[in-house]
JSON list of C-alpha atoms in Angstrom, two decimals:
[
{"chain": "A", "resi": 1, "resn": "MET", "atom": "CA", "xyz": [103.87, 161.47, 66.72]},
{"chain": "A", "resi": 2, "resn": "PRO", "atom": "CA", "xyz": [104.28, 162.24, 70.42]},
{"chain": "A", "resi": 3, "resn": "GLU", "atom": "CA", "xyz": [104.75, 159.36, 72.82]},
{"chain": "A", "resi": 4, "resn": "GLU", "atom": "CA", "xyz": [101.54, 158.38, 74.67]},
{"chain": "A", "resi": 5, "resn": "ARG", "atom": "CA", "xyz": [101.50, 158.72, 78.41]},
{"chain": "A", "resi": 6, "resn": "HIS", "atom": "CA", "xyz": [99.06, 157.04, 80.80]},
{"chain": "A", "resi": 7, "resn": "ILE", "atom": "CA", "xyz": [98.45, 158.58, 84.19]},
{"chain": "A", "resi": 8, "resn": "ASP", "atom": "CA", "xyz": [96.29, 156.55, 86.59]},
{"chain": "A", "resi": 9, "resn": "LEU", "atom": "CA", "xyz": [94.75, 159.19, 88.82]},
{"chain": "A", "resi": 10, "resn": "ASN", "atom": "CA", "xyz": [92.94, 156.66, 91.01]},
{"chain": "A", "resi": 11, "resn": "SER", "atom": "CA", "xyz": [95.86, 154.43, 91.99]},
{"chain": "A", "resi": 12, "resn": "ASP", "atom": "CA", "xyz": [98.63, 157.00, 92.42]},
{"chain": "A", "resi": 13, "resn": "PRO", "atom": "CA", "xyz": [98.47, 158.40, 95.98]},
{"chain": "A", "resi": 14, "resn": "ASP", "atom": "CA", "xyz": [101.24, 160.88, 95.19]},
{"chain": "A", "resi": 15, "resn": "PHE", "atom": "CA", "xyz": [99.45, 162.30, 92.19]},
{"chain": "A", "resi": 16, "resn": "ASP", "atom": "CA", "xyz": [98.54, 165.52, 93.96]},
{"chain": "A", "resi": 17, "resn": "ASN", "atom": "CA", "xyz": [102.22, 166.04, 94.80]},
{"chain": "A", "resi": 18, "resn": "ALA", "atom": "CA", "xyz": [103.55, 164.95, 91.40]},
{"chain": "A", "resi": 19, "resn": "THR", "atom": "CA", "xyz": [104.78, 167.40, 88.88]},
{"chain": "A", "resi": 20, "resn": "VAL", "atom": "CA", "xyz": [103.11, 166.83, 85.56]},
{"chain": "A", "resi": 21, "resn": "PRO", "atom": "CA", "xyz": [104.59, 168.48, 82.53]},
{"chain": "A", "resi": 22, "resn": "PRO", "atom": "CA", "xyz": [102.23, 170.72, 80.60]},
{"chain": "A", "resi": 23, "resn": "PRO", "atom": "CA", "xyz": [100.24, 168.82, 77.99]},
{"chain": "A", "resi": 24, "resn": "ASP", "atom": "CA", "xyz": [100.99, 168.98, 74.28]},
{"chain": "A", "resi": 25, "resn": "GLY", "atom": "CA", "xyz": [98.44, 170.42, 71.85]},
{"chain": "A", "resi": 26, "resn": "ASP", "atom": "CA", "xyz": [96.21, 167.31, 71.39]},
{"chain": "A", "resi": 27, "resn": "GLU", "atom": "CA", "xyz": [96.46, 166.35, 75.05]},
{"chain": "A", "resi": 28, "resn": "ALA", "atom": "CA", "xyz": [95.34, 169.81, 76.13]},
{"chain": "A", "resi": 29, "resn": "ASP", "atom": "CA", "xyz": [92.16, 169.36, 74.12]},
{"chain": "A", "resi": 30, "resn": "ALA", "atom": "CA", "xyz": [91.50, 165.94, 75.70]},
{"chain": "A", "resi": 31, "resn": "ILE", "atom": "CA", "xyz": [91.73, 167.08, 79.35]},
{"chain": "A", "resi": 32, "resn": "PRO", "atom": "CA", "xyz": [88.25, 168.66, 79.51]},
{"chain": "A", "resi": 33, "resn": "GLU", "atom": "CA", "xyz": [86.83, 165.57, 77.80]},
{"chain": "A", "resi": 34, "resn": "ILE", "atom": "CA", "xyz": [88.57, 163.29, 80.31]},
{"chain": "A", "resi": 35, "resn": "ALA", "atom": "CA", "xyz": [87.26, 165.42, 83.17]},
{"chain": "A", "resi": 36, "resn": "ALA", "atom": "CA", "xyz": [83.74, 165.19, 81.74]},
{"chain": "A", "resi": 37, "resn": "LEU", "atom": "CA", "xyz": [84.04, 161.41, 81.36]},
{"chain": "A", "resi": 38, "resn": "ARG", "atom": "CA", "xyz": [85.36, 161.08, 84.91]},
{"chain": "A", "resi": 39, "resn": "LYS", "atom": "CA", "xyz": [82.43, 163.15, 86.17]},
{"chain": "A", "resi": 40, "resn": "ASP", "atom": "CA", "xyz": [80.00, 160.95, 84.19]},
{"chain": "A", "resi": 41, "resn": "LEU", "atom": "CA", "xyz": [81.65, 157.85, 85.63]},
{"chain": "A", "resi": 42, "resn": "ASP", "atom": "CA", "xyz": [81.41, 159.18, 89.19]},
{"chain": "A", "resi": 43, "resn": "GLU", "atom": "CA", "xyz": [77.75, 160.04, 88.66]},
{"chain": "A", "resi": 44, "resn": "ALA", "atom": "CA", "xyz": [77.06, 156.57, 87.23]},
{"chain": "A", "resi": 45, "resn": "LYS", "atom": "CA", "xyz": [78.80, 154.95, 90.22]},
{"chain": "A", "resi": 46, "resn": "ASP", "atom": "CA", "xyz": [76.72, 157.09, 92.57]},
{"chain": "A", "resi": 47, "resn": "ARG", "atom": "CA", "xyz": [73.49, 156.12, 90.76]},
{"chain": "A", "resi": 48, "resn": "MET", "atom": "CA", "xyz": [74.46, 152.45, 90.90]},
{"chain": "A", "resi": 49, "resn": "LEU", "atom": "CA", "xyz": [75.19, 152.63, 94.64]},
{"chain": "A", "resi": 50, "resn": "ARG", "atom": "CA", "xyz": [71.90, 154.40, 95.28]},
{"chain": "A", "resi": 51, "resn": "ALA", "atom": "CA", "xyz": [70.00, 151.87, 93.17]},
{"chain": "A", "resi": 52, "resn": "ARG", "atom": "CA", "xyz": [71.67, 149.00, 95.04]},
{"chain": "A", "resi": 53, "resn": "ALA", "atom": "CA", "xyz": [70.76, 150.60, 98.38]},
{"chain": "A", "resi": 54, "resn": "GLU", "atom": "CA", "xyz": [67.16, 151.12, 97.24]},
{"chain": "A", "resi": 55, "resn": "LEU", "atom": "CA", "xyz": [66.97, 147.48, 96.15]},
{"chain": "A", "resi": 56, "resn": "GLU", "atom": "CA", "xyz": [68.29, 146.27, 99.51]},
{"chain": "A", "resi": 57, "resn": "ASN", "atom": "CA", "xyz": [65.79, 148.51, 101.33]},
{"chain": "A", "resi": 58, "resn": "PHE", "atom": "CA", "xyz": [62.99, 147.18, 99.12]},
{"chain": "A", "resi": 59, "resn": "ARG", "atom": "CA", "xyz": [64.01, 143.58, 99.84]},
{"chain": "A", "resi": 60, "resn": "ALA", "atom": "CA", "xyz": [64.15, 144.20, 103.59]},
{"chain": "A", "resi": 61, "resn": "ARG", "atom": "CA", "xyz": [60.78, 145.98, 103.56]},
{"chain": "A", "resi": 62, "resn": "THR", "atom": "CA", "xyz": [59.20, 143.20, 101.46]},
{"chain": "A", "resi": 63, "resn": "ASN", "atom": "CA", "xyz": [60.60, 140.50, 103.77]},
{"chain": "A", "resi": 64, "resn": "ARG", "atom": "CA", "xyz": [59.16, 142.33, 106.81]},
{"chain": "A", "resi": 65, "resn": "GLU", "atom": "CA", "xyz": [55.77, 142.64, 105.11]},
{"chain": "A", "resi": 66, "resn": "ILE", "atom": "CA", "xyz": [55.76, 138.95, 104.16]},
{"chain": "A", "resi": 67, "resn": "ALA", "atom": "CA", "xyz": [56.70, 137.96, 107.72]},
{"chain": "A", "resi": 68, "resn": "ASN", "atom": "CA", "xyz": [53.85, 140.09, 109.10]},
{"chain": "A", "resi": 69, "resn": "GLU", "atom": "CA", "xyz": [51.39, 138.65, 106.57]},
{"chain": "A", "resi": 70, "resn": "ARG", "atom": "CA", "xyz": [52.35, 135.13, 107.63]},
{"chain": "A", "resi": 71, "resn": "LYS", "atom": "CA", "xyz": [52.26, 136.02, 111.30]},
{"chain": "A", "resi": 72, "resn": "TYR", "atom": "CA", "xyz": [48.76, 137.47, 111.12]},
{"chain": "A", "resi": 73, "resn": "ALA", "atom": "CA", "xyz": [47.34, 135.36, 108.25]},
{"chain": "A", "resi": 74, "resn": "SER", "atom": "CA", "xyz": [44.80, 133.65, 110.50]},
{"chain": "A", "resi": 75, "resn": "LEU", "atom": "CA", "xyz": [43.51, 136.88, 112.05]},
{"chain": "A", "resi": 76, "resn": "ASP", "atom": "CA", "xyz": [40.20, 136.84, 110.10]},
{"chain": "A", "resi": 77, "resn": "LEU", "atom": "CA", "xyz": [39.66, 133.17, 110.93]},
{"chain": "A", "resi": 78, "resn": "ILE", "atom": "CA", "xyz": [40.26, 133.80, 114.63]},
{"chain": "A", "resi": 79, "resn": "ARG", "atom": "CA", "xyz": [37.87, 136.76, 114.60]},
{"chain": "A", "resi": 80, "resn": "ASN", "atom": "CA", "xyz": [35.22, 134.55, 113.00]},
{"chain": "A", "resi": 81, "resn": "LEU", "atom": "CA", "xyz": [35.79, 131.69, 115.45]},
{"chain": "A", "resi": 82, "resn": "LEU", "atom": "CA", "xyz": [35.50, 133.80, 118.60]},
{"chain": "A", "resi": 83, "resn": "PRO", "atom": "CA", "xyz": [31.68, 134.03, 118.40]},
{"chain": "A", "resi": 84, "resn": "VAL", "atom": "CA", "xyz": [31.61, 130.21, 118.13]},
{"chain": "A", "resi": 85, "resn": "TRP", "atom": "CA", "xyz": [33.73, 130.06, 121.29]},
{"chain": "A", "resi": 86, "resn": "ASP", "atom": "CA", "xyz": [31.35, 132.53, 122.99]},
{"chain": "A", "resi": 87, "resn": "ASN", "atom": "CA", "xyz": [28.33, 130.42, 122.05]},
{"chain": "A", "resi": 88, "resn": "LEU", "atom": "CA", "xyz": [29.93, 127.20, 123.28]},
{"chain": "A", "resi": 89, "resn": "GLY", "atom": "CA", "xyz": [30.55, 128.90, 126.62]},
{"chain": "A", "resi": 90, "resn": "ARG", "atom": "CA", "xyz": [26.94, 130.08, 126.75]},
{"chain": "A", "resi": 91, "resn": "ALA", "atom": "CA", "xyz": [25.69, 126.56, 125.98]},
{"chain": "A", "resi": 92, "resn": "LEU", "atom": "CA", "xyz": [27.82, 125.06, 128.75]},
{"chain": "A", "resi": 93, "resn": "GLU", "atom": "CA", "xyz": [26.65, 127.72, 131.21]},
{"chain": "A", "resi": 94, "resn": "ALA", "atom": "CA", "xyz": [23.01, 127.06, 130.30]},
{"chain": "A", "resi": 95, "resn": "VAL", "atom": "CA", "xyz": [23.44, 123.32, 130.93]},
{"chain": "A", "resi": 96, "resn": "ARG", "atom": "CA", "xyz": [25.06, 123.96, 134.30]},
{"chain": "A", "resi": 97, "resn": "LYS", "atom": "CA", "xyz": [22.13, 126.11, 135.33]},
{"chain": "A", "resi": 98, "resn": "THR", "atom": "CA", "xyz": [19.21, 124.14, 133.92]},
{"chain": "A", "resi": 99, "resn": "HIS", "atom": "CA", "xyz": [20.50, 120.56, 133.46]},
{"chain": "A", "resi": 100, "resn": "ASN", "atom": "CA", "xyz": [18.27, 120.41, 130.39]},
{"chain": "A", "resi": 101, "resn": "THR", "atom": "CA", "xyz": [19.95, 118.10, 127.89]},
{"chain": "A", "resi": 102, "resn": "GLU", "atom": "CA", "xyz": [17.42, 118.83, 125.15]},
{"chain": "A", "resi": 103, "resn": "SER", "atom": "CA", "xyz": [18.25, 122.53, 125.13]},
{"chain": "A", "resi": 104, "resn": "LEU", "atom": "CA", "xyz": [21.95, 121.61, 125.27]},
{"chain": "A", "resi": 105, "resn": "ALA", "atom": "CA", "xyz": [21.56, 119.47, 122.16]},
{"chain": "A", "resi": 106, "resn": "GLU", "atom": "CA", "xyz": [19.81, 122.33, 120.35]},
{"chain": "A", "resi": 107, "resn": "GLY", "atom": "CA", "xyz": [22.47, 124.81, 121.44]},
{"chain": "A", "resi": 108, "resn": "VAL", "atom": "CA", "xyz": [25.32, 122.55, 120.40]},
{"chain": "A", "resi": 109, "resn": "GLN", "atom": "CA", "xyz": [23.65, 121.96, 117.02]},
{"chain": "A", "resi": 110, "resn": "LEU", "atom": "CA", "xyz": [23.42, 125.74, 116.46]},
{"chain": "A", "resi": 111, "resn": "VAL", "atom": "CA", "xyz": [27.07, 126.21, 117.45]},
{"chain": "A", "resi": 112, "resn": "TYR", "atom": "CA", "xyz": [28.06, 123.31, 115.17]},
{"chain": "A", "resi": 113, "resn": "GLU", "atom": "CA", "xyz": [26.27, 124.96, 112.23]},
{"chain": "A", "resi": 114, "resn": "GLN", "atom": "CA", "xyz": [27.89, 128.30, 113.07]},
{"chain": "A", "resi": 115, "resn": "PHE", "atom": "CA", "xyz": [31.29, 126.59, 113.13]},
{"chain": "A", "resi": 116, "resn": "VAL", "atom": "CA", "xyz": [30.68, 124.95, 109.73]},
{"chain": "A", "resi": 117, "resn": "ASP", "atom": "CA", "xyz": [29.66, 128.35, 108.32]},
{"chain": "A", "resi": 118, "resn": "VAL", "atom": "CA", "xyz": [32.91, 129.90, 109.57]},
{"chain": "A", "resi": 119, "resn": "LEU", "atom": "CA", "xyz": [34.93, 127.12, 107.94]},
{"chain": "A", "resi": 120, "resn": "LYS", "atom": "CA", "xyz": [33.06, 127.60, 104.65]},
{"chain": "A", "resi": 121, "resn": "LYS", "atom": "CA", "xyz": [33.59, 131.36, 104.81]},
{"chain": "A", "resi": 122, "resn": "HIS", "atom": "CA", "xyz": [37.33, 130.65, 104.96]},
{"chain": "A", "resi": 123, "resn": "HIS", "atom": "CA", "xyz": [37.14, 128.13, 102.07]},
{"chain": "A", "resi": 124, "resn": "CYS", "atom": "CA", "xyz": [37.59, 125.10, 104.32]},
{"chain": "A", "resi": 125, "resn": "GLU", "atom": "CA", "xyz": [35.06, 122.44, 103.44]},
{"chain": "A", "resi": 126, "resn": "LYS", "atom": "CA", "xyz": [34.38, 118.86, 104.36]},
{"chain": "A", "resi": 127, "resn": "ILE", "atom": "CA", "xyz": [35.69, 116.19, 102.03]},
{"chain": "A", "resi": 128, "resn": "GLU", "atom": "CA", "xyz": [32.80, 114.06, 100.85]},
{"chain": "A", "resi": 129, "resn": "ALA", "atom": "CA", "xyz": [33.80, 110.46, 101.37]},
{"chain": "A", "resi": 130, "resn": "LEU", "atom": "CA", "xyz": [30.83, 108.20, 102.12]},
{"chain": "A", "resi": 131, "resn": "HIS", "atom": "CA", "xyz": [29.94, 105.98, 99.13]},
{"chain": "A", "resi": 132, "resn": "GLN", "atom": "CA", "xyz": [32.71, 107.58, 97.07]},
{"chain": "A", "resi": 133, "resn": "GLN", "atom": "CA", "xyz": [35.45, 105.67, 95.29]},
{"chain": "A", "resi": 134, "resn": "PHE", "atom": "CA", "xyz": [38.63, 105.64, 97.40]},
{"chain": "A", "resi": 135, "resn": "ASP", "atom": "CA", "xyz": [40.97, 108.54, 96.55]},
{"chain": "A", "resi": 136, "resn": "PRO", "atom": "CA", "xyz": [44.37, 108.23, 98.26]},
{"chain": "A", "resi": 137, "resn": "HIS", "atom": "CA", "xyz": [44.87, 112.00, 97.93]},
{"chain": "A", "resi": 138, "resn": "ARG", "atom": "CA", "xyz": [41.71, 112.78, 99.94]},
{"chain": "A", "resi": 139, "resn": "HIS", "atom": "CA", "xyz": [41.07, 109.62, 101.99]},
{"chain": "A", "resi": 140, "resn": "ALA", "atom": "CA", "xyz": [43.09, 107.58, 104.48]},
{"chain": "A", "resi": 141, "resn": "SER", "atom": "CA", "xyz": [41.95, 103.97, 104.61]},
{"chain": "A", "resi": 142, "resn": "ILE", "atom": "CA", "xyz": [42.05, 102.43, 108.07]},
{"chain": "A", "resi": 143, "resn": "ALA", "atom": "CA", "xyz": [40.28, 99.15, 107.25]},
{"chain": "A", "resi": 144, "resn": "GLN", "atom": "CA", "xyz": [38.72, 97.13, 104.49]},
{"chain": "A", "resi": 145, "resn": "LEU", "atom": "CA", "xyz": [35.69, 94.96, 105.16]},
{"chain": "A", "resi": 146, "resn": "PRO", "atom": "CA", "xyz": [34.03, 92.44, 102.86]},
{"chain": "A", "resi": 147, "resn": "ASN", "atom": "CA", "xyz": [30.87, 94.02, 101.47]},
{"chain": "A", "resi": 148, "resn": "ALA", "atom": "CA", "xyz": [28.56, 92.73, 98.75]},
{"chain": "A", "resi": 149, "resn": "GLU", "atom": "CA", "xyz": [26.50, 95.93, 98.56]},
{"chain": "A", "resi": 150, "resn": "PHE", "atom": "CA", "xyz": [29.29, 98.19, 97.20]},
{"chain": "A", "resi": 151, "resn": "PRO", "atom": "CA", "xyz": [32.11, 97.62, 94.72]},
{"chain": "A", "resi": 152, "resn": "PRO", "atom": "CA", "xyz": [35.60, 97.09, 96.18]},
{"chain": "A", "resi": 153, "resn": "ASN", "atom": "CA", "xyz": [37.42, 100.29, 97.26]},
{"chain": "A", "resi": 154, "resn": "THR", "atom": "CA", "xyz": [34.21, 102.18, 97.87]},
{"chain": "A", "resi": 155, "resn": "VAL", "atom": "CA", "xyz": [34.02, 104.11, 101.14]},
{"chain": "A", "resi": 156, "resn": "ILE", "atom": "CA", "xyz": [31.41, 102.39, 103.32]},
{"chain": "A", "resi": 157, "resn": "GLU", "atom": "CA", "xyz": [32.15, 104.21, 106.58]},
{"chain": "A", "resi": 158, "resn": "GLU", "atom": "CA", "xyz": [33.76, 107.50, 107.53]},
{"chain": "A", "resi": 159, "resn": "THR", "atom": "CA", "xyz": [35.45, 107.38, 110.94]},
{"chain": "A", "resi": 160, "resn": "GLN", "atom": "CA", "xyz": [36.86, 110.92, 110.83]},
{"chain": "A", "resi": 161, "resn": "THR", "atom": "CA", "xyz": [35.78, 113.79, 108.60]},
{"chain": "A", "resi": 162, "resn": "GLY", "atom": "CA", "xyz": [38.40, 115.18, 106.25]},
{"chain": "A", "resi": 163, "resn": "PHE", "atom": "CA", "xyz": [38.77, 118.82, 105.30]},
{"chain": "A", "resi": 164, "resn": "ALA", "atom": "CA", "xyz": [40.25, 120.72, 102.36]},
{"chain": "A", "resi": 165, "resn": "LEU", "atom": "CA", "xyz": [41.29, 124.35, 102.15]},
{"chain": "A", "resi": 166, "resn": "HIS", "atom": "CA", "xyz": [40.59, 125.46, 98.59]},
{"chain": "A", "resi": 167, "resn": "ASP", "atom": "CA", "xyz": [42.13, 122.54, 96.68]},
{"chain": "A", "resi": 168, "resn": "ARG", "atom": "CA", "xyz": [44.62, 121.46, 99.37]},
{"chain": "A", "resi": 169, "resn": "VAL", "atom": "CA", "xyz": [43.82, 118.65, 101.80]},
{"chain": "A", "resi": 170, "resn": "VAL", "atom": "CA", "xyz": [44.10, 119.86, 105.41]},
{"chain": "A", "resi": 171, "resn": "ARG", "atom": "CA", "xyz": [43.23, 116.48, 106.85]},
{"chain": "A", "resi": 172, "resn": "PRO", "atom": "CA", "xyz": [42.25, 113.40, 104.83]},
{"chain": "A", "resi": 173, "resn": "ALA", "atom": "CA", "xyz": [39.03, 111.61, 105.70]},
{"chain": "A", "resi": 174, "resn": "GLN", "atom": "CA", "xyz": [39.65, 108.39, 107.63]},
{"chain": "A", "resi": 175, "resn": "VAL", "atom": "CA", "xyz": [37.59, 105.75, 105.96]},
{"chain": "A", "resi": 176, "resn": "VAL", "atom": "CA", "xyz": [36.65, 102.08, 105.89]},
{"chain": "A", "resi": 177, "resn": "LEU", "atom": "CA", "xyz": [36.52, 100.56, 102.42]},
{"chain": "A", "resi": 178, "resn": "ALA", "atom": "CA", "xyz": [34.40, 97.85, 100.91]},
{"chain": "A", "resi": 179, "resn": "GLY", "atom": "CA", "xyz": [36.35, 94.76, 100.07]},
{"chain": "A", "resi": 180, "resn": "ALA", "atom": "CA", "xyz": [35.57, 91.84, 97.86]},
{"chain": "A", "resi": 181, "resn": "VAL", "atom": "CA", "xyz": [33.37, 89.15, 99.35]},
{"chain": "A", "resi": 182, "resn": "ALA", "atom": "CA", "xyz": [35.02, 85.73, 99.44]},
{"chain": "A", "resi": 183, "resn": "ASP", "atom": "CA", "xyz": [33.22, 83.03, 97.47]},
{"chain": "A", "resi": 184, "resn": "GLY", "atom": "CA", "xyz": [31.56, 80.31, 99.52]},
{"chain": "A", "resi": 185, "resn": "VAL", "atom": "CA", "xyz": [31.11, 82.37, 102.66]}
]
């Protein structure tokens, strides 16, 4: 059996200059197979490098798209709020010209309703609090007053309206709660 030889073509810089003895019978048959395997390996490496580059390009493109989505996420909301801003300006201008507080009140009421509609359109709704049981996830208690009319921890006054976007609280409602009435008072 002939002695096996191993030639590392990748790590020998002098390979091109080396003199290699002619292969024996079995080795001569293996050379085309080795060349084919080397070609397959080079093609696989090339495909892997291309796939890695495509993945990196995809990640970079996705990150840019996400950044742009975040940057301009409120664009529709702003577009819907601008008419409210316009109407507030018109109401103020009308008051300056006419000094009619009744028409101002009507104008402000219309703008208020328009504003509420814009919030609803964008899934931002008021948190109902008055006469509700206190919910620490949706309400922020600022005081508790003795009250015989309602059970303890019932909201008896809302000092600031709370809002939720879908199911997430944007701002909790600030509330005053009913407390127990002391005996003998």
